[in-house]
Amino acid sequence: MSAQDMENVRARIPLRMSDLHEAFLTPHGTRERIGLEVEAGVLGEATGLAAPYAGPHGMAALLHQVLGEWGGAPQWAGDVLTGVHLPDGTKLTLEHGGQLEYSSPPADDLVTLVTAMQGTMEALAAVAQRHGLAIVPGGNLPFNRVDTATWVPTVRGGVMRTYFAGLGPQGQGAPHIMKLSTSTQTTLDHVSEEDLASKLRVQVAASPVVAALLVNSPLYAGRLDGVLSHRCRDWLRMDPRRCGSPRPALRAPLTAEALTDWALGMPMIYRHGPGGYCLAGARTFADHVRHGFDDGTAPHWEDWLSHLDQIYTTVRVRRTLETRAPDGPPYPHIPAVPALWTGLTYHAPSRAAAWELLRHYTPQESDAAQRALPTDGLATLLGKDSVRDVARHLLGLARAGLQARVHAGLEQSGAVAFLDPLDEILDTNETFAEQTARRWRTTHRGDPSRYVRTHRIPPAG
C-alpha cells in the first residue's frame, strides 16, 4: 500500500488522542527544503480595483484560460473553480476575495525557488494583461473597501464569515483579512522534534521584528491614514485565540505534545460534514474528540488536519513551519522574505545566535510590539529596544547563515544579495510602506493607474 493510500485509510479512522501529536512530526529522512507562497491582487490597469470572480474578465475566466493553455488539474469547491494545480507542482489558487496565491513546489535552494516563481508569475501576468488586468503583490488590495471587493462564492467562505461575525468586535478584522489582505510566506522544514523546537522558537520570537521591517500596506480604499500595515492591524481583530504567537513556542519544554494540547484547547471553526461545510460548534476540539460532533459523528484524522489549518498564528505549525508574519513586499523584493527566513532558520549557528538575542523578550513584550508595529513600523519597541536595532542584528545573522550555506554548496552565490533591500530599509529608515506613501503623494499623484504601472509584475514577453 502506498503512503498516499495509507493516508486515505487513516483519514477515515476515528481519532485517538494519543496519536494527534504526529501531525507536527516529519517522516524520517526529511531534508531542509524551501517553499514560497506569494499572494497578490489582480487589479484593473486603469482603476486599481480588484477583478471580480465572475464575468468575461474575472478570476474564474483567468483560471479557465490558464487551465486551457497551460494544462494541469482544476481545483473545485463544489461547482466553483478556485484554483489550478500545474504539472510542475505549482499551485495557483484564490483567496476569499479573489486574491491570487502562487504556491511553489519545494526547492532545495533560494535561487531555484525564486527563478521558478518569477517565471510563473511573469507568464501569468501576461495572461492577465490580455484581460486588462495587472498582478500586484504587497500587503493588501490598495483601492478596494471591504464592500467593493467581491467574495469568491464558496460555501466554506460563507461559513467562516458567519463564525467571525458571531465573535463581535474580536472578529471585526476578519472580512478585511479574508477579502483584502495579501502576503508573502515561506515554508521551511524541520527534521526532528528537537529541530522543530529550535527553529520554531526563533521564528516566533523574530516574527514581530520581521513584520515591522516589512510593513507594506499603507493604502486603504486609495487613502493614506497613517497606518503602515493595514494587514497587520486587521490581524489583531481576527479571533485572538487563533492568531498572534503560538504560545507553546516560547515555553520550555517545547514538544509536539505541548503543541497538541494547545491546539486541542481551541474551538474548530468549520468541518466538512455529511452535508458539506458547516460550523463545528463552540466546543474545543478536545471536546469533539471525547464526545463527538453535535450530529453524533466522531472526528477523523482529516478533521484534525483541517483544524490545524484554521489556526492563523504568525508561524503555522504542521509537518512544516509556515512563516506568516510580514506583509508582502513589492515584486522585485519578494526574494528578501524567503532569504531572511532561510538564513535564520537553516544555519544552526545563526539560529542559536538569533535565539540568544531574542530569548530575553517576554511574550507580553512580543504582543505589545505586534500591536504597535502597524502604525510605528521600525520605531516599534520590543521591550525597551528599538525594532530597527534588533532587525539589523537579525539581518546580519541571516546574511551569515546564507553565506555559510553558499560555502557548503547548499545555495547559489546570488542568494545572499536577496537580502540587500532589507539593508537599504535599515540604512534609510524608510520601510516599503513609507516608500509607497511618499510615491503616492508625489510621482503617482494619487492616480491608481500610476500605482499599478509601478507595482505590477512585468508580463513575460
Coordinates of C-alpha atoms in Angstrom, one line a residue:
M1 CA 0.0 0.0 0.0
S2 CA 1.4 3.4 -1.0
A3 CA 1.9 6.2 1.6
Q4 CA -1.0 8.1 0.0
D5 CA -3.2 5.1 0.2
M6 CA -2.3 4.7 3.9
E7 CA -3.1 8.4 4.5
N8 CA -6.5 7.9 2.8
V9 CA -7.3 5.0 5.0
R10 CA -6.2 6.8 8.1
A11 CA -8.4 9.8 7.2
R12 CA -11.4 7.6 7.8
I13 CA -10.3 6.1 11.2
P14 CA -11.7 7.8 14.3
L15 CA -9.0 9.8 16.2
R16 CA -7.1 8.6 19.2
M17 CA -5.9 11.4 21.4
S18 CA -2.5 9.8 21.8
D19 CA -1.8 10.0 18.1
L20 CA -2.6 13.6 17.5
H21 CA 0.9 14.9 18.1
E22 CA 2.1 13.0 14.9
A23 CA 0.6 15.9 12.8
F24 CA 3.5 18.0 14.0
L25 CA 6.3 15.5 13.3
T26 CA 8.1 14.8 10.0
P27 CA 8.8 11.5 8.4
H28 CA 12.4 10.2 9.0
G29 CA 14.9 11.5 6.4
T30 CA 13.2 14.8 5.5
R31 CA 15.7 17.3 4.1
E32 CA 15.6 21.0 4.5
R33 CA 13.8 22.5 1.5
I34 CA 12.1 25.8 1.0
G35 CA 8.6 26.7 -0.2
L36 CA 7.2 30.1 -1.2
E37 CA 3.7 31.5 -1.3
V38 CA 3.1 34.8 -2.9
E39 CA -0.4 36.4 -2.6
A40 CA -1.3 39.3 -5.0
G41 CA -4.1 41.4 -6.0
V42 CA -5.3 41.1 -9.6
L43 CA -6.3 44.7 -10.4
G44 CA -7.8 46.7 -13.2
E45 CA -5.0 48.5 -15.0
A46 CA -6.9 51.8 -15.0
T47 CA -8.8 51.7 -11.8
G48 CA -6.6 49.6 -9.5
L49 CA -9.8 47.8 -8.3
A50 CA -9.7 44.1 -7.8
A51 CA -11.1 41.9 -10.5
P52 CA -14.5 40.2 -9.6
Y53 CA -14.8 36.5 -9.5
A54 CA -17.4 36.2 -12.3
G55 CA -17.6 37.7 -15.8
P56 CA -15.5 37.6 -19.0
H57 CA -12.6 39.3 -17.3
G58 CA -13.0 37.9 -13.8
M59 CA -10.8 35.5 -11.8
A60 CA -12.8 32.4 -12.9
A61 CA -12.2 33.3 -16.6
L62 CA -8.5 33.8 -15.8
L63 CA -8.2 30.4 -14.2
H64 CA -10.1 28.7 -17.0
Q65 CA -7.7 30.3 -19.5
V66 CA -4.6 29.1 -17.5
L67 CA -6.1 25.6 -17.4
G68 CA -6.7 25.6 -21.1
E69 CA -3.4 27.0 -22.2
W70 CA -1.0 25.5 -19.5
G71 CA -2.7 22.3 -18.6
G72 CA -2.9 20.9 -15.0
A73 CA -5.7 19.9 -12.8
P74 CA -8.6 22.2 -11.7
Q75 CA -9.4 22.7 -8.0
W76 CA -13.1 22.9 -7.4
A77 CA -15.2 23.9 -4.4
G78 CA -18.5 22.4 -5.4
D79 CA -19.0 23.9 -8.8
V80 CA -16.8 26.9 -8.1
L81 CA -13.3 26.9 -9.8
T82 CA -10.9 28.0 -7.1
G83 CA -7.5 27.1 -8.5
V84 CA -5.3 25.2 -10.9
H85 CA -2.6 22.7 -9.9
L86 CA 0.1 22.9 -12.7
P87 CA 2.0 19.9 -14.0
D88 CA 5.3 21.0 -12.3
G89 CA 3.7 21.0 -8.8
T90 CA 2.9 24.7 -8.7
K91 CA -0.5 25.7 -7.3
L92 CA -2.4 28.8 -8.3
T93 CA -5.4 29.3 -6.0
L94 CA -7.8 32.0 -5.0
E95 CA -8.2 33.6 -1.6
H96 CA -11.7 34.5 -0.4
G97 CA -11.7 37.9 -2.0
G98 CA -10.3 36.7 -5.3
Q99 CA -6.6 37.4 -4.4
L100 CA -4.3 35.1 -6.3
E101 CA -2.0 32.9 -4.4
Y102 CA 1.1 31.3 -6.0
S103 CA 2.4 28.3 -4.1
S104 CA 5.7 26.8 -5.2
P105 CA 6.8 23.2 -5.1
P106 CA 9.6 22.8 -2.6
A107 CA 13.0 23.8 -3.8
D108 CA 16.5 22.9 -2.4
D109 CA 17.9 26.4 -2.7
L110 CA 16.7 30.0 -2.9
V111 CA 17.8 30.9 -6.5
T112 CA 16.0 27.9 -7.9
L113 CA 12.9 28.8 -5.8
V114 CA 12.9 32.4 -6.9
T115 CA 13.6 31.7 -10.5
A116 CA 10.7 29.4 -10.7
M117 CA 8.4 31.9 -9.0
Q118 CA 9.4 34.7 -11.4
G119 CA 8.9 32.6 -14.5
T120 CA 5.4 31.5 -13.5
M121 CA 4.3 34.9 -12.2
E122 CA 5.5 36.8 -15.2
A123 CA 3.9 34.4 -17.6
L124 CA 0.7 34.7 -15.6
A125 CA 0.9 38.5 -15.7
A126 CA 1.0 38.2 -19.5
V127 CA -2.2 36.2 -19.4
A128 CA -3.8 38.7 -17.0
Q129 CA -2.8 41.6 -19.3
R130 CA -5.0 40.2 -22.1
H131 CA -7.9 40.8 -19.7
G132 CA -6.8 44.4 -18.9
L133 CA -5.6 43.2 -15.5
A134 CA -2.3 43.6 -13.6
I135 CA -1.0 41.3 -10.9
V136 CA 0.2 43.4 -7.9
P137 CA 1.8 41.9 -4.8
G138 CA 2.0 43.7 -1.5
G139 CA 0.2 43.7 1.8
N140 CA -3.4 44.4 0.7
L141 CA -5.7 45.4 -2.1
P142 CA -4.9 49.2 -2.1
F143 CA -8.0 50.7 -3.7
N144 CA -10.9 48.5 -2.6
R145 CA -13.0 48.7 0.6
V146 CA -14.5 45.5 2.0
D147 CA -17.8 46.4 0.4
T148 CA -16.4 47.0 -3.1
A149 CA -14.4 43.7 -3.4
T150 CA -16.4 40.5 -4.3
W151 CA -16.4 37.2 -2.5
V152 CA -15.4 34.0 -4.2
P153 CA -18.8 32.2 -3.9
T154 CA -17.7 29.1 -1.8
V155 CA -19.8 27.5 1.0
R156 CA -16.7 27.3 3.2
G157 CA -16.1 31.1 2.9
G158 CA -19.7 31.8 3.9
V159 CA -19.4 29.5 6.9
M160 CA -16.2 31.3 8.0
R161 CA -17.8 34.7 7.7
T162 CA -20.7 33.6 9.9
Y163 CA -18.3 32.4 12.5
F164 CA -16.3 35.6 12.7
A165 CA -19.4 37.8 12.6
G166 CA -20.5 35.9 15.7
L167 CA -17.4 37.0 17.6
G168 CA -18.4 40.7 17.6
P169 CA -15.5 43.1 18.0
Q170 CA -12.9 40.3 18.3
G171 CA -13.8 39.2 14.7
Q172 CA -14.1 42.6 13.0
G173 CA -10.8 42.3 11.2
A174 CA -11.8 39.0 9.5
P175 CA -13.6 40.5 6.4
H176 CA -10.6 42.7 5.7
I177 CA -8.1 39.8 6.1
M178 CA -10.2 37.4 4.0
K179 CA -11.1 39.9 1.3
L180 CA -8.3 42.4 1.0
S181 CA -5.0 41.1 2.6
T182 CA -2.0 39.7 0.7
S183 CA 1.3 38.5 2.0
T184 CA 4.5 36.6 1.1
Q185 CA 5.0 33.4 3.2
T186 CA 7.9 31.0 3.4
T187 CA 7.6 27.3 4.3
L188 CA 10.6 25.5 5.9
D189 CA 11.2 22.0 7.1
H190 CA 12.2 20.5 10.5
V191 CA 13.8 17.1 10.7
S192 CA 13.1 16.0 14.3
E193 CA 11.2 17.1 17.4
E194 CA 14.3 18.8 18.8
D195 CA 14.9 20.6 15.5
L196 CA 11.2 21.7 15.5
A197 CA 11.7 23.3 18.9
S198 CA 14.9 25.1 17.9
K199 CA 13.5 26.5 14.7
L200 CA 10.0 27.4 15.8
R201 CA 11.0 29.4 18.8
V202 CA 13.4 31.6 16.8
Q203 CA 10.8 32.1 14.0
V204 CA 8.1 33.1 16.6
A205 CA 10.4 35.4 18.6
A206 CA 11.6 37.1 15.3
S207 CA 8.1 37.5 13.8
P208 CA 7.2 40.9 15.2
V209 CA 10.6 42.2 14.2
V210 CA 10.3 40.9 10.7
A211 CA 6.7 42.2 10.4
A212 CA 7.8 45.7 11.5
L213 CA 10.7 45.6 9.0
L214 CA 8.4 44.6 6.1
V215 CA 5.3 46.7 6.7
N216 CA 3.8 47.4 3.2
S217 CA 0.0 48.1 3.2
P218 CA -0.4 51.9 3.9
L219 CA -3.3 52.4 1.4
Y220 CA -6.9 51.5 2.2
A221 CA -9.5 52.5 -0.4
G222 CA -6.9 54.7 -2.1
R223 CA -6.3 56.8 1.1
L224 CA -3.4 57.2 3.5
D225 CA -4.4 57.4 7.1
G226 CA -1.0 56.9 8.9
V227 CA -1.3 53.2 9.2
L228 CA 1.8 51.4 7.7
S229 CA 0.3 47.9 7.7
H230 CA -3.5 47.7 7.5
R231 CA -3.0 43.9 7.2
C232 CA -1.1 43.6 10.5
R233 CA -3.7 45.8 12.2
D234 CA -6.6 43.7 10.9
W235 CA -4.9 40.5 12.2
L236 CA -5.3 41.9 15.7
R237 CA -9.0 41.8 15.3
M238 CA -9.5 38.2 13.9
D239 CA -10.1 35.9 16.9
P240 CA -7.1 36.4 19.2
R241 CA -7.3 32.8 20.3
R242 CA -6.1 31.5 16.9
C243 CA -3.9 34.4 15.8
G244 CA -0.7 36.0 17.1
S245 CA 2.1 33.8 18.5
P246 CA 1.6 30.1 19.0
R247 CA 2.0 30.2 22.8
P248 CA 3.9 26.9 23.3
A249 CA 6.7 28.1 21.1
L250 CA 8.1 30.4 23.8
R251 CA 7.7 28.0 26.7
A252 CA 10.0 25.2 27.8
P253 CA 10.0 22.4 27.0
L254 CA 8.6 22.8 23.5
T255 CA 7.3 19.4 22.3
A256 CA 4.8 18.1 19.8
E257 CA 2.6 17.1 22.8
A258 CA 2.6 20.7 24.1
L259 CA 1.6 21.9 20.6
T260 CA -1.1 19.3 20.5
D261 CA -2.5 20.3 23.9
W262 CA -2.6 23.9 22.8
A263 CA -4.5 23.2 19.6
L264 CA -6.9 20.8 21.3
G265 CA -7.9 23.7 23.6
M266 CA -9.1 25.8 20.7
P267 CA -12.5 25.7 19.1
M268 CA -12.8 24.5 15.5
I269 CA -14.4 26.9 13.0
Y270 CA -15.8 24.6 10.4
R271 CA -15.9 21.0 9.4
H272 CA -16.8 19.1 6.2
G273 CA -19.7 17.0 7.4
P274 CA -22.1 14.7 5.6
G275 CA -24.0 17.6 4.1
G276 CA -20.9 19.7 3.2
Y277 CA -19.2 22.5 5.1
C278 CA -20.8 23.7 8.3
L279 CA -19.9 25.4 11.6
A280 CA -18.3 22.9 14.0
G281 CA -19.8 24.4 17.2
A282 CA -18.5 26.4 20.1
R283 CA -16.7 23.5 21.9
T284 CA -13.0 22.8 21.9
F285 CA -11.5 20.2 19.6
A286 CA -10.7 18.2 22.6
D287 CA -14.4 18.0 23.4
H288 CA -15.2 16.9 19.9
V289 CA -12.6 14.1 20.3
R290 CA -14.1 13.0 23.6
H291 CA -17.8 13.3 22.8
G292 CA -18.2 13.6 19.0
F293 CA -19.6 16.4 16.9
D294 CA -23.1 17.7 17.5
D295 CA -24.5 15.3 14.8
G296 CA -23.1 12.3 16.7
T297 CA -20.2 11.6 14.3
A298 CA -16.7 11.2 15.5
P299 CA -13.7 13.4 14.4
H300 CA -11.3 11.8 11.9
W301 CA -7.7 12.5 11.0
E302 CA -8.7 14.8 8.2
D303 CA -10.8 16.9 10.8
W304 CA -7.7 17.3 12.9
L305 CA -5.6 18.5 9.9
S306 CA -8.4 20.8 8.9
H307 CA -8.5 22.2 12.5
L308 CA -4.7 22.9 12.4
D309 CA -5.3 24.8 9.1
Q310 CA -7.8 27.0 10.9
I311 CA -5.1 28.3 13.3
Y312 CA -3.6 31.5 11.8
T313 CA -0.6 32.2 14.0
T314 CA 2.5 34.1 12.9
V315 CA 4.1 30.7 12.3
R316 CA 1.7 27.9 11.4
V317 CA 3.0 24.7 12.7
R318 CA 2.4 21.3 11.0
R319 CA 4.9 19.0 9.5
T320 CA 6.4 22.1 8.1
L321 CA 6.8 25.6 9.5
E322 CA 4.9 28.3 7.6
T323 CA 6.1 31.9 8.4
R324 CA 3.2 34.3 8.0
A325 CA 4.0 37.5 9.9
P326 CA 5.1 40.0 7.3
D327 CA 3.2 41.9 4.6
G328 CA 4.2 41.0 1.0
P329 CA 7.0 43.3 -0.4
P330 CA 7.0 44.9 -3.8
Y331 CA 7.6 42.3 -6.6
P332 CA 11.4 43.0 -7.1
H333 CA 12.0 42.5 -3.4
I334 CA 10.0 39.3 -2.8
P335 CA 13.1 37.2 -2.6
A336 CA 14.2 39.0 0.5
V337 CA 11.5 37.2 2.5
P338 CA 12.5 33.6 2.0
A339 CA 16.1 34.6 2.1
L340 CA 15.7 36.2 5.6
W341 CA 13.8 33.2 7.0
T342 CA 16.2 30.6 5.4
G343 CA 19.3 32.3 6.6
L344 CA 18.0 32.5 10.2
T345 CA 16.4 29.0 10.2
Y346 CA 18.7 26.7 8.2
H347 CA 22.1 27.7 9.6
A348 CA 22.4 26.3 13.2
P349 CA 24.9 28.9 14.5
S350 CA 22.9 31.8 13.1
R351 CA 19.7 30.3 14.6
A352 CA 21.4 29.8 18.0
A353 CA 22.7 33.4 18.0
A354 CA 19.3 34.7 17.0
W355 CA 17.7 32.9 19.9
E356 CA 20.3 34.2 22.3
L357 CA 19.4 37.7 21.0
L358 CA 15.6 37.2 21.3
R359 CA 15.1 34.9 24.2
H360 CA 15.0 37.6 26.8
Y361 CA 11.9 39.3 25.4
T362 CA 8.7 38.2 27.2
P363 CA 5.5 37.0 25.4
Q364 CA 3.9 40.2 26.7
E365 CA 6.6 42.4 25.1
S366 CA 6.2 40.5 21.9
D367 CA 2.5 41.0 21.9
A368 CA 2.9 44.8 22.6
A369 CA 5.3 45.0 19.6
Q370 CA 2.7 43.2 17.5
R371 CA 0.1 45.8 18.5
A372 CA 2.3 48.8 17.9
L373 CA 4.0 47.9 14.6
P374 CA 1.0 48.6 12.2
T375 CA 1.5 52.3 12.9
D376 CA 5.0 52.5 14.3
G377 CA 7.0 50.3 11.8
L378 CA 10.7 50.5 12.6
A379 CA 10.0 52.8 15.5
T380 CA 8.3 49.9 17.3
L381 CA 9.8 48.9 20.6
L382 CA 10.4 45.3 21.6
G383 CA 10.7 45.6 25.3
K384 CA 13.0 48.6 25.7
D385 CA 14.8 48.1 22.5
S386 CA 14.3 49.5 19.0
V387 CA 13.0 47.0 16.5
R388 CA 15.3 48.7 14.0
D389 CA 18.3 47.7 16.0
V390 CA 17.1 44.2 16.6
A391 CA 16.3 43.8 12.9
R392 CA 19.9 44.9 12.0
H393 CA 21.3 42.2 14.2
L394 CA 18.9 39.5 12.8
L395 CA 19.7 40.6 9.2
G396 CA 23.4 40.2 9.9
L397 CA 22.8 36.7 11.2
A398 CA 20.7 35.8 8.2
R399 CA 23.4 37.0 5.9
A400 CA 26.0 34.9 7.7
G401 CA 23.7 31.9 7.5
L402 CA 23.2 32.3 3.8
Q403 CA 27.0 32.8 3.2
A404 CA 27.6 29.6 5.1
R405 CA 25.1 27.7 3.0
V406 CA 26.8 29.1 -0.1
H407 CA 30.2 27.9 1.1
A408 CA 28.7 24.5 1.9
G409 CA 27.3 24.2 -1.6
L410 CA 23.6 24.4 -0.4
E411 CA 22.9 27.8 -2.0
Q412 CA 23.9 29.5 -5.2
S413 CA 26.0 32.7 -4.8
G414 CA 23.2 35.0 -5.8
A415 CA 21.1 34.1 -2.8
V416 CA 23.0 36.5 -0.4
A417 CA 22.1 39.5 -2.5
F418 CA 18.4 38.9 -2.0
L419 CA 18.8 40.5 1.5
D420 CA 20.1 43.8 0.1
P421 CA 16.7 45.6 0.0
L422 CA 16.4 45.0 3.7
D423 CA 19.7 46.6 4.4
E424 CA 18.5 49.6 2.4
I425 CA 15.4 49.9 4.6
L426 CA 17.5 49.9 7.7
D427 CA 20.1 52.4 6.2
T428 CA 17.4 54.9 5.1
N429 CA 15.0 54.2 7.9
E430 CA 12.2 54.1 5.3
T431 CA 10.1 51.0 5.0
F432 CA 8.3 49.7 1.9
A433 CA 5.1 51.3 3.3
E434 CA 6.8 54.7 3.7
Q435 CA 8.3 54.5 0.2
T436 CA 4.8 53.7 -1.2
A437 CA 3.2 56.5 0.7
R438 CA 5.8 59.0 -0.4
R439 CA 5.4 58.0 -4.1
W440 CA 1.6 58.0 -3.8
R441 CA 1.8 61.7 -2.8
T442 CA 4.4 62.7 -5.4
T443 CA 5.2 60.7 -8.5
H444 CA 1.8 58.8 -8.5
R445 CA -0.1 62.0 -7.7
G446 CA -3.0 59.9 -6.2
D447 CA -3.6 58.1 -9.5
P448 CA -4.3 54.4 -9.2
S449 CA -3.2 53.7 -12.8
R450 CA 0.3 55.1 -12.0
Y451 CA 0.4 53.0 -8.9
V452 CA -0.5 49.9 -10.8
R453 CA 2.1 50.6 -13.5
T454 CA 4.8 50.9 -10.9
H455 CA 3.9 47.9 -8.7
R456 CA 2.6 45.3 -11.3
I457 CA 4.5 42.2 -12.1
P458 CA 6.1 42.7 -15.5
P459 CA 4.4 40.5 -18.1
A460 CA 6.6 38.0 -19.8
G461 CA 7.5 38.7 -23.4

